[in-house]
Amino acid sequence: MSEIRAEWPLYEVFVRGKRGLNHVHVGSLHAADPETAVRNARDVYTRRNEGVSIWVVRSADITASSPDEKDPMFAPSGDKVYRHPTFYEIPDTVPHM
Amino acid sequence: MSTVTPEAAPDAEALQAQFDDVIARNERIEPRDWMPDGYRATLVRQIAQHAHSEIIGMQPEGNWITRAPSLRRKAILLAKVQDEAGHGLYLYSATETLGTSRDELTEKLLSGAQKYSSIFNYPTLSYADVGTIGWLVDGAAICNQVPLCRTSYGPYGRAMIRICKEESFHQRQGYELLMTMMQGTDAQREMVQESVDRFWWPALMMFGPPDADSPNTARSMAWGIKRNTNDDLRQRFVDMTVPQAQVLGVTLPDPQLRWNEERGAHDFGEPDWEEFMRVVKGNGPCNAQRVAHRRRAWEDGAWVREAATAYAARSAVLGASREGEER
């Protein structure tokens, strides 16, 4: 029965603070299954009305970009200043712009 | 978590330079970033010690839950002890992002390979101790922890932000409890003073040895793990606490404690560092009891963990076969 002794899997916890907001990552916890992960997440992460909805996902099921957050993967967006509204000069006299 | 790996791995020097650059810019190191082995080891030691302190810290106050003098006080104490469990879990999660498993952390606590704060090896002899722990022990913890919200390791800082929000309740409930007792009978006032007398010096020791005897401080500060030295934080705590003691009407048991106009700070006596080392090394009043209790809770809970795992495995099998039928 060695598998029963194994550590419970790790879940990442996401909480929606109130209606109208995104679920946001708040931390992680161990649980035997997803249902108990949600119940434990309520006790660990929402003891003071921090949320109205909880998502949990097995950490092992997350696929992430490479660790280096200055990766070339994000470089292409760096030189495309024309994607921002401030790139365009419009005279102050033009209203509602 | 799986990762989309970049094609060419940069060399060690480039990695170190990147790490130094992040620290120099006062940005945060995140779990999958490269970090020096010493940085990782220091964090594991410090965060695990902190997590274990929260978990062991449930015991001295838990001691009074069944004997709280009113339902109101009992509800408050239960909420507080539950918070300590939560704080332990936030910090264990942060430690695990450094590549340590939860079971390993539990084992190292039980074997004594990792420490917890020496303050929790002192007994809670009277109900006033619940208030004193909230006021002085949690007060000292807040002094230590507020700067750690800006620590260089992301998950640790985020855990500390959650913890600090909740610690403020802990300190205030303790102070309010003591204020209530100070408005009571002479016996109650004496009980508060006696409790403060016992906890004052151990609370000062919570900041760790003097800077001269704390060889790792400089390195931890260079890495942005620690933001202040032990002596700086101790001084800050004393200066904050003296006026609180005056309002409360208790005396802090230090004949050398007085305001120093020149420094704009209080002078105070030296804690008994031999006692500190004795307690850290395992010979405090309650060390054996605390670890034995934690071990018993861990072992007595084994069947619950096994049952939940068996249930999860069974549910997964049933769920899979049901899905098969539906197809």
Short mmCIF file of C-alpha atoms in Angstrom, two decimals:
data_model
loop_
_atom_site.label_atom_id
_atom_site.label_comp_id
_atom_site.label_asym_id
_atom_site.label_seq_id
_atom_site.Cartn_x
_atom_site.Cartn_y
_atom_site.Cartn_z
CA MET A 1 0.00 0.00 0.00
CA SER A 2 2.90 2.35 -0.61
CA GLU A 3 0.81 4.66 -2.81
CA ILE A 4 -1.47 5.43 0.12
CA ARG A 5 1.50 6.74 2.06
CA ALA A 6 2.45 9.08 -0.76
CA GLU A 7 2.08 12.80 -0.14
CA TRP A 8 -1.21 14.32 -1.30
CA PRO A 9 -0.88 16.16 -4.61
CA LEU A 10 -0.36 19.91 -4.70
CA TYR A 11 -3.17 22.17 -5.93
CA GLU A 12 -2.91 25.81 -6.97
CA VAL A 13 -5.75 27.93 -5.58
CA PHE A 14 -7.50 30.80 -7.39
CA VAL A 15 -10.03 33.03 -5.64
CA ARG A 16 -12.58 35.46 -7.09
CA GLY A 17 -12.67 38.31 -4.57
CA LYS A 18 -16.13 39.49 -5.55
CA ARG A 19 -18.49 39.37 -8.50
CA GLY A 20 -17.06 41.20 -11.48
CA LEU A 21 -13.41 40.38 -10.72
CA ASN A 22 -11.15 37.67 -12.14
CA HIS A 23 -10.09 34.66 -10.17
CA VAL A 24 -6.59 35.44 -8.90
CA HIS A 25 -3.89 32.99 -7.82
CA VAL A 26 -3.53 33.11 -4.03
CA GLY A 27 -1.33 30.14 -3.19
CA SER A 28 -1.34 26.38 -3.02
CA LEU A 29 -2.22 23.49 -0.76
CA HIS A 30 -2.14 19.71 -0.59
CA ALA A 31 -5.33 17.65 -0.76
CA ALA A 32 -6.31 14.08 -1.55
CA ASP A 33 -8.78 15.09 -4.26
CA PRO A 34 -10.18 18.23 -5.93
CA GLU A 35 -13.28 18.40 -3.73
CA THR A 36 -11.31 18.44 -0.49
CA ALA A 37 -8.89 20.89 -2.10
CA VAL A 38 -11.78 23.34 -2.56
CA ARG A 39 -12.98 22.81 0.99
CA ASN A 40 -9.50 23.22 2.46
CA ALA A 41 -8.92 26.29 0.30
CA ARG A 42 -12.01 27.88 1.86
CA ASP A 43 -10.46 27.43 5.32
CA VAL A 44 -6.92 28.42 4.37
CA TYR A 45 -7.53 31.32 1.98
CA THR A 46 -10.98 32.80 2.71
CA ARG A 47 -11.33 33.10 6.49
CA ARG A 48 -12.19 36.81 6.21
CA ASN A 49 -14.58 37.16 3.27
CA GLU A 50 -11.74 37.20 0.75
CA GLY A 51 -13.75 35.37 -1.87
CA VAL A 52 -17.04 34.34 -3.44
CA SER A 53 -15.67 31.59 -5.69
CA ILE A 54 -12.68 29.23 -5.62
CA TRP A 55 -10.93 27.32 -8.40
CA VAL A 56 -8.32 24.65 -7.73
CA VAL A 57 -6.09 22.97 -10.30
CA ARG A 58 -3.43 20.32 -9.87
CA SER A 59 -0.05 22.08 -10.01
CA ALA A 60 1.21 19.26 -12.20
CA ASP A 61 -1.42 20.15 -14.83
CA ILE A 62 -0.13 23.68 -15.40
CA THR A 63 2.07 24.32 -18.42
CA ALA A 64 4.17 27.47 -18.15
CA SER A 65 6.42 29.54 -20.37
CA SER A 66 10.15 29.34 -19.71
CA PRO A 67 11.30 30.44 -16.23
CA ASP A 68 13.15 33.48 -17.42
CA GLU A 69 10.59 36.23 -17.38
CA LYS A 70 12.77 38.34 -19.67
CA ASP A 71 12.52 35.66 -22.29
CA PRO A 72 12.78 36.42 -26.02
CA MET A 73 9.21 35.08 -26.12
CA PHE A 74 7.99 38.43 -24.77
CA ALA A 75 10.47 40.57 -26.69
CA PRO A 76 8.38 40.95 -29.89
CA SER A 77 5.80 43.09 -28.11
CA GLY A 78 8.51 45.43 -26.82
CA ASP A 79 9.17 47.35 -30.04
CA LYS A 80 5.57 47.72 -31.20
CA VAL A 81 4.87 51.06 -29.63
CA TYR A 82 2.24 51.77 -32.28
CA ARG A 83 -0.03 49.33 -30.42
CA HIS A 84 -0.48 51.93 -27.69
CA PRO A 85 -2.83 54.91 -27.99
CA THR A 86 -0.10 57.28 -26.80
CA PHE A 87 1.85 56.61 -30.03
CA TYR A 88 -0.53 58.85 -31.99
CA GLU A 89 -0.34 62.62 -31.75
CA ILE A 90 -3.68 64.31 -32.03
CA PRO A 91 -4.17 68.08 -31.58
CA ASP A 92 -5.67 69.09 -28.23
CA THR A 93 -8.48 70.81 -30.10
CA VAL A 94 -9.95 67.48 -31.19
CA PRO A 95 -12.63 66.59 -28.62
CA HIS A 96 -13.61 63.18 -27.17
CA MET A 97 -10.39 61.43 -28.26
CA MET B 1 4.27 22.25 -13.44
CA SER B 2 5.82 21.60 -16.83
CA THR B 3 7.83 24.18 -18.69
CA VAL B 4 8.45 25.09 -22.27
CA THR B 5 12.27 25.02 -22.12
CA PRO B 6 14.41 27.53 -24.00
CA GLU B 7 16.79 26.03 -26.52
CA ALA B 8 20.19 27.06 -25.19
CA ALA B 9 20.81 27.17 -21.43
CA PRO B 10 22.85 30.23 -20.41
CA ASP B 11 26.11 29.65 -18.55
CA ALA B 12 26.62 29.97 -14.80
CA GLU B 13 28.13 33.43 -14.92
CA ALA B 14 25.27 34.83 -16.97
CA LEU B 15 22.77 33.29 -14.56
CA GLN B 16 24.53 34.79 -11.56
CA ALA B 17 24.63 38.18 -13.30
CA GLN B 18 20.91 38.00 -14.03
CA PHE B 19 20.16 37.10 -10.42
CA ASP B 20 22.35 39.94 -9.10
CA ASP B 21 20.62 42.31 -11.50
CA VAL B 22 17.14 41.40 -10.23
CA ILE B 23 18.28 41.88 -6.62
CA ALA B 24 19.99 45.20 -7.47
CA ARG B 25 16.81 46.49 -9.11
CA ASN B 26 14.90 45.49 -5.97
CA GLU B 27 12.69 43.18 -8.02
CA ARG B 28 11.54 39.76 -6.85
CA ILE B 29 13.06 36.34 -7.45
CA GLU B 30 10.39 33.84 -8.48
CA PRO B 31 10.39 30.05 -7.95
CA ARG B 32 11.62 28.96 -11.37
CA ASP B 33 14.39 31.56 -11.61
CA TRP B 34 17.96 30.42 -11.23
CA MET B 35 19.27 31.28 -7.74
CA PRO B 36 22.54 30.60 -5.88
CA ASP B 37 22.45 27.45 -3.74
CA GLY B 38 23.20 29.50 -0.63
CA TYR B 39 20.24 31.79 -1.32
CA ARG B 40 17.94 28.80 -1.68
CA ALA B 41 19.27 27.10 1.45
CA THR B 42 18.99 30.28 3.51
CA LEU B 43 15.40 30.76 2.39
CA VAL B 44 14.44 27.16 3.12
CA ARG B 45 15.94 27.44 6.60
CA GLN B 46 14.30 30.78 7.37
CA ILE B 47 10.84 30.11 5.89
CA ALA B 48 10.65 26.59 7.32
CA GLN B 49 11.63 27.91 10.74
CA HIS B 50 8.91 30.49 10.41
CA ALA B 51 6.31 27.94 9.25
CA HIS B 52 7.17 25.56 12.09
CA SER B 53 6.85 28.46 14.56
CA GLU B 54 3.29 29.09 13.41
CA ILE B 55 2.39 25.41 13.74
CA ILE B 56 4.05 24.88 17.13
CA GLY B 57 2.73 28.30 18.18
CA MET B 58 -0.79 26.87 18.15
CA GLN B 59 0.01 24.86 21.28
CA PRO B 60 0.67 27.43 24.03
CA GLU B 61 -2.57 29.25 23.30
CA GLY B 62 -4.54 26.14 22.37
CA ASN B 63 -3.85 25.20 25.99
CA TRP B 64 -6.47 27.78 27.07
CA ILE B 65 -9.26 27.19 24.54
CA THR B 66 -11.26 24.87 26.78
CA ARG B 67 -10.79 27.21 29.75
CA ALA B 68 -11.48 30.58 28.12
CA PRO B 69 -13.62 32.61 30.55
CA SER B 70 -16.46 33.40 28.13
CA LEU B 71 -17.87 32.27 24.82
CA ARG B 72 -16.66 35.54 23.27
CA ARG B 73 -13.07 34.91 24.40
CA LYS B 74 -13.27 31.31 23.31
CA ALA B 75 -14.46 32.23 19.80
CA ILE B 76 -11.63 34.80 19.52
CA LEU B 77 -9.01 32.32 20.69
CA LEU B 78 -10.26 29.62 18.33
CA ALA B 79 -10.11 32.06 15.41
CA LYS B 80 -6.61 33.08 16.39
CA VAL B 81 -5.29 29.54 16.70
CA GLN B 82 -6.92 28.70 13.36
CA ASP B 83 -5.08 31.68 11.85
CA GLU B 84 -1.76 30.29 13.12
CA ALA B 85 -2.51 27.04 11.27
CA GLY B 86 -3.30 29.06 8.16
CA HIS B 87 -0.06 31.04 8.48
CA GLY B 88 1.88 27.80 8.81
CA LEU B 89 0.27 26.54 5.61
CA TYR B 90 1.00 29.72 3.61
CA LEU B 91 4.64 29.43 4.65
CA TYR B 92 4.92 25.70 4.00
CA SER B 93 3.60 26.39 0.49
CA ALA B 94 6.24 29.08 0.02
CA THR B 95 8.96 26.67 1.21
CA GLU B 96 7.74 24.02 -1.20
CA THR B 97 8.26 26.38 -4.15
CA LEU B 98 11.98 26.02 -3.35
CA GLY B 99 11.88 22.30 -4.03
CA THR B 100 11.32 20.89 -0.54
CA SER B 101 8.43 18.49 0.04
CA ARG B 102 5.86 18.93 2.79
CA ASP B 103 6.66 15.52 4.27
CA GLU B 104 10.34 16.45 4.42
CA LEU B 105 9.45 19.63 6.32
CA THR B 106 7.31 17.72 8.81
CA GLU B 107 10.06 15.15 9.34
CA LYS B 108 12.69 17.82 9.90
CA LEU B 109 10.53 19.55 12.49
CA LEU B 110 9.94 16.28 14.34
CA SER B 111 13.60 15.25 14.20
CA GLY B 112 14.79 18.68 15.32
CA ALA B 113 16.79 19.22 12.11
CA GLN B 114 14.80 22.42 11.55
CA LYS B 115 14.01 24.84 14.37
CA TYR B 116 11.06 26.97 15.41
CA SER B 117 11.05 30.18 17.43
CA SER B 118 12.30 29.59 20.96
CA ILE B 119 9.43 31.68 22.40
CA PHE B 120 7.02 28.74 22.00
CA ASN B 121 9.06 26.63 24.38
CA TYR B 122 7.80 28.70 27.30
CA PRO B 123 4.63 27.55 29.07
CA THR B 124 1.33 29.45 29.30
CA LEU B 125 0.73 29.28 33.03
CA SER B 126 -2.16 31.71 33.39
CA TYR B 127 -4.98 32.99 31.22
CA ALA B 128 -3.27 36.40 31.12
CA ASP B 129 -0.58 34.70 29.02
CA VAL B 130 -3.09 34.58 26.15
CA GLY B 131 -3.21 38.37 26.24
CA THR B 132 0.53 38.78 26.73
CA ILE B 133 1.30 36.50 23.79
CA GLY B 134 -1.01 38.58 21.60
CA TRP B 135 0.47 41.87 22.76
CA LEU B 136 4.20 41.11 23.14
CA VAL B 137 4.86 37.93 21.16
CA ASP B 138 2.65 38.81 18.19
CA GLY B 139 3.80 42.41 18.52
CA ALA B 140 7.41 41.29 18.18
CA ALA B 141 6.42 39.01 15.31
CA ILE B 142 4.78 41.95 13.51
CA CYS B 143 7.99 44.02 13.92
CA ASN B 144 9.92 41.16 12.35
CA GLN B 145 7.40 40.42 9.64
CA VAL B 146 6.33 43.78 8.24
CA PRO B 147 9.77 44.35 6.58
CA LEU B 148 9.64 40.78 5.26
CA CYS B 149 6.66 41.74 3.06
CA ARG B 150 9.42 43.33 0.89
CA THR B 151 11.74 40.32 0.99
CA SER B 152 13.41 39.45 -2.32
CA TYR B 153 11.76 36.04 -2.73
CA GLY B 154 8.28 36.50 -4.24
CA PRO B 155 6.32 33.65 -2.63
CA TYR B 156 7.73 34.48 0.82
CA GLY B 157 6.82 38.16 0.51
CA ARG B 158 3.30 37.32 -0.67
CA ALA B 159 2.78 34.93 2.26
CA MET B 160 4.04 37.62 4.65
CA ILE B 161 1.55 40.17 3.28
CA ARG B 162 -1.36 37.83 4.02
CA ILE B 163 0.06 37.04 7.46
CA CYS B 164 0.65 40.67 8.46
CA LYS B 165 -2.94 41.58 7.63
CA GLU B 166 -4.11 38.94 10.07
CA GLU B 167 -1.50 39.48 12.81
CA SER B 168 -2.90 42.89 13.59
CA PHE B 169 -6.07 41.22 14.90
CA HIS B 170 -3.89 38.97 17.05
CA GLN B 171 -2.06 41.82 18.68
CA ARG B 172 -5.15 43.93 19.28
CA GLN B 173 -7.19 41.11 20.81
CA GLY B 174 -4.30 40.44 23.20
CA TYR B 175 -3.96 44.05 24.25
CA GLU B 176 -7.73 44.39 24.70
CA LEU B 177 -7.78 41.23 26.81
CA LEU B 178 -5.05 42.65 29.09
CA MET B 179 -6.83 46.04 29.30
CA THR B 180 -9.98 44.24 30.42
CA MET B 181 -8.06 42.36 33.10
CA MET B 182 -6.33 45.56 34.26
CA GLN B 183 -9.77 47.07 34.88
CA GLY B 184 -10.66 44.05 37.03
CA THR B 185 -9.56 42.98 40.52
CA ASP B 186 -6.13 43.34 42.14
CA ALA B 187 -5.61 39.62 41.61
CA GLN B 188 -6.27 40.04 37.90
CA ARG B 189 -3.87 42.98 37.66
CA GLU B 190 -1.20 40.95 39.44
CA MET B 191 -1.81 38.12 37.02
CA VAL B 192 -1.17 40.45 34.08
CA GLN B 193 2.02 41.87 35.62
CA GLU B 194 3.33 38.40 36.45
CA SER B 195 2.67 37.29 32.88
CA VAL B 196 4.42 40.36 31.39
CA ASP B 197 7.39 39.71 33.72
CA ARG B 198 7.75 36.19 32.33
CA PHE B 199 7.32 37.04 28.65
CA TRP B 200 9.23 40.32 28.30
CA TRP B 201 12.75 38.90 27.96
CA PRO B 202 11.80 35.89 25.81
CA ALA B 203 9.92 38.35 23.53
CA LEU B 204 13.12 40.41 23.11
CA MET B 205 15.01 37.22 22.26
CA MET B 206 12.61 36.59 19.37
CA PHE B 207 14.67 38.99 17.23
CA GLY B 208 17.62 36.63 17.44
CA PRO B 209 21.16 37.09 18.78
CA PRO B 210 22.88 40.52 18.77
CA ASP B 211 24.17 41.62 15.37
CA ALA B 212 27.78 40.94 16.41
CA ASP B 213 26.88 37.26 16.93
CA SER B 214 24.69 36.91 13.87
CA PRO B 215 27.18 36.05 11.12
CA ASN B 216 24.57 35.39 8.42
CA THR B 217 22.80 38.72 8.72
CA ALA B 218 25.06 40.63 6.31
CA ARG B 219 24.68 38.02 3.59
CA SER B 220 20.90 37.78 4.08
CA MET B 221 20.64 41.53 3.81
CA ALA B 222 22.79 41.64 0.67
CA TRP B 223 20.40 39.12 -0.87
CA GLY B 224 17.39 41.17 0.19
CA ILE B 225 16.02 38.29 2.28
CA LYS B 226 16.29 40.27 5.49
CA ARG B 227 15.68 44.01 5.40
CA ASN B 228 16.79 45.00 8.93
CA THR B 229 19.28 43.68 11.47
CA ASN B 230 18.18 41.89 14.65
CA ASP B 231 19.25 44.77 16.89
CA ASP B 232 17.45 47.38 14.76
CA LEU B 233 14.19 45.45 14.99
CA ARG B 234 14.63 44.83 18.72
CA GLN B 235 15.11 48.56 19.29
CA ARG B 236 12.04 49.37 17.21
CA PHE B 237 9.98 46.89 19.24
CA VAL B 238 11.10 48.33 22.58
CA ASP B 239 10.32 51.88 21.44
CA MET B 240 6.86 50.85 20.28
CA THR B 241 6.05 48.82 23.37
CA VAL B 242 7.06 51.22 26.17
CA PRO B 243 4.15 53.67 25.64
CA GLN B 244 1.73 50.74 25.24
CA ALA B 245 2.85 49.41 28.63
CA GLN B 246 2.26 52.83 30.18
CA VAL B 247 -1.32 52.99 28.90
CA LEU B 248 -1.90 49.45 30.12
CA GLY B 249 -0.45 50.27 33.53
CA VAL B 250 2.16 47.51 33.71
CA THR B 251 5.89 47.70 34.39
CA LEU B 252 8.40 46.18 31.98
CA PRO B 253 10.85 44.15 34.10
CA ASP B 254 14.05 45.92 33.07
CA PRO B 255 15.72 48.32 35.55
CA GLN B 256 17.94 49.68 32.76
CA LEU B 257 15.00 50.67 30.56
CA ARG B 258 14.93 54.44 30.09
CA TRP B 259 14.49 57.06 27.39
CA ASN B 260 17.75 58.28 25.87
CA GLU B 261 17.19 61.83 24.66
CA GLU B 262 20.44 61.87 22.68
CA ARG B 263 19.66 58.76 20.68
CA GLY B 264 15.94 59.48 20.50
CA ALA B 265 15.38 55.88 21.57
CA HIS B 266 15.14 53.75 24.70
CA ASP B 267 18.18 52.22 26.34
CA PHE B 268 17.46 48.75 27.66
CA GLY B 269 19.19 45.78 29.27
CA GLU B 270 20.69 42.75 27.60
CA PRO B 271 18.56 39.59 27.41
CA ASP B 272 20.12 36.48 28.93
CA TRP B 273 21.72 35.03 25.79
CA GLU B 274 22.83 31.91 27.62
CA GLU B 275 19.20 31.14 28.35
CA PHE B 276 18.40 31.82 24.69
CA MET B 277 21.03 29.34 23.50
CA ARG B 278 19.86 26.77 26.04
CA VAL B 279 16.28 26.99 24.77
CA VAL B 280 17.34 26.99 21.10
CA LYS B 281 19.42 23.85 21.72
CA GLY B 282 16.34 22.03 23.03
CA ASN B 283 16.58 22.56 26.78
CA GLY B 284 13.81 25.09 27.35
CA PRO B 285 10.88 24.41 29.66
CA CYS B 286 8.60 22.89 26.98
CA ASN B 287 10.77 21.81 24.01
CA ALA B 288 10.20 18.08 24.45
CA GLN B 289 6.49 18.52 25.16
CA ARG B 290 5.91 20.68 22.06
CA VAL B 291 7.58 18.28 19.65
CA ALA B 292 5.99 15.23 21.29
CA HIS B 293 2.55 16.82 20.90
CA ARG B 294 3.19 17.63 17.23
CA ARG B 295 4.43 14.09 16.63
CA ARG B 296 1.33 12.63 18.28
CA ALA B 297 -0.97 14.83 16.18
CA TRP B 298 0.89 13.76 13.03
CA GLU B 299 0.81 10.06 13.89
CA ASP B 300 -2.78 10.07 15.15
CA GLY B 301 -3.85 11.75 11.91
CA ALA B 302 -2.23 9.10 9.72
CA TRP B 303 -5.44 7.10 9.30
CA VAL B 304 -7.32 10.23 8.14
CA ARG B 305 -4.70 10.94 5.49
CA GLU B 306 -4.73 7.33 4.36
CA ALA B 307 -8.54 7.15 4.25
CA ALA B 308 -8.77 10.37 2.20
CA THR B 309 -6.15 9.07 -0.22
CA ALA B 310 -7.93 5.71 -0.57
CA TYR B 311 -11.25 7.52 -1.12
CA ALA B 312 -9.69 9.74 -3.78
CA ALA B 313 -8.15 6.72 -5.56
CA ARG B 314 -11.47 4.85 -5.45
CA SER B 315 -13.44 7.87 -6.69
CA ALA B 316 -11.01 8.28 -9.58
CA VAL B 317 -11.49 4.63 -10.60
CA LEU B 318 -15.30 4.86 -10.33
CA GLY B 319 -15.31 8.16 -12.22
CA ALA B 320 -13.23 6.68 -15.03
CA SER B 321 -15.45 3.59 -15.40
CA ARG B 322 -18.59 5.73 -15.38
CA GLU B 323 -17.13 7.89 -18.12
CA GLY B 324 -16.43 4.70 -20.10
CA GLU B 325 -20.07 3.64 -19.83
CA GLU B 326 -21.30 7.00 -21.04
CA ARG B 327 -19.29 6.61 -24.22
#
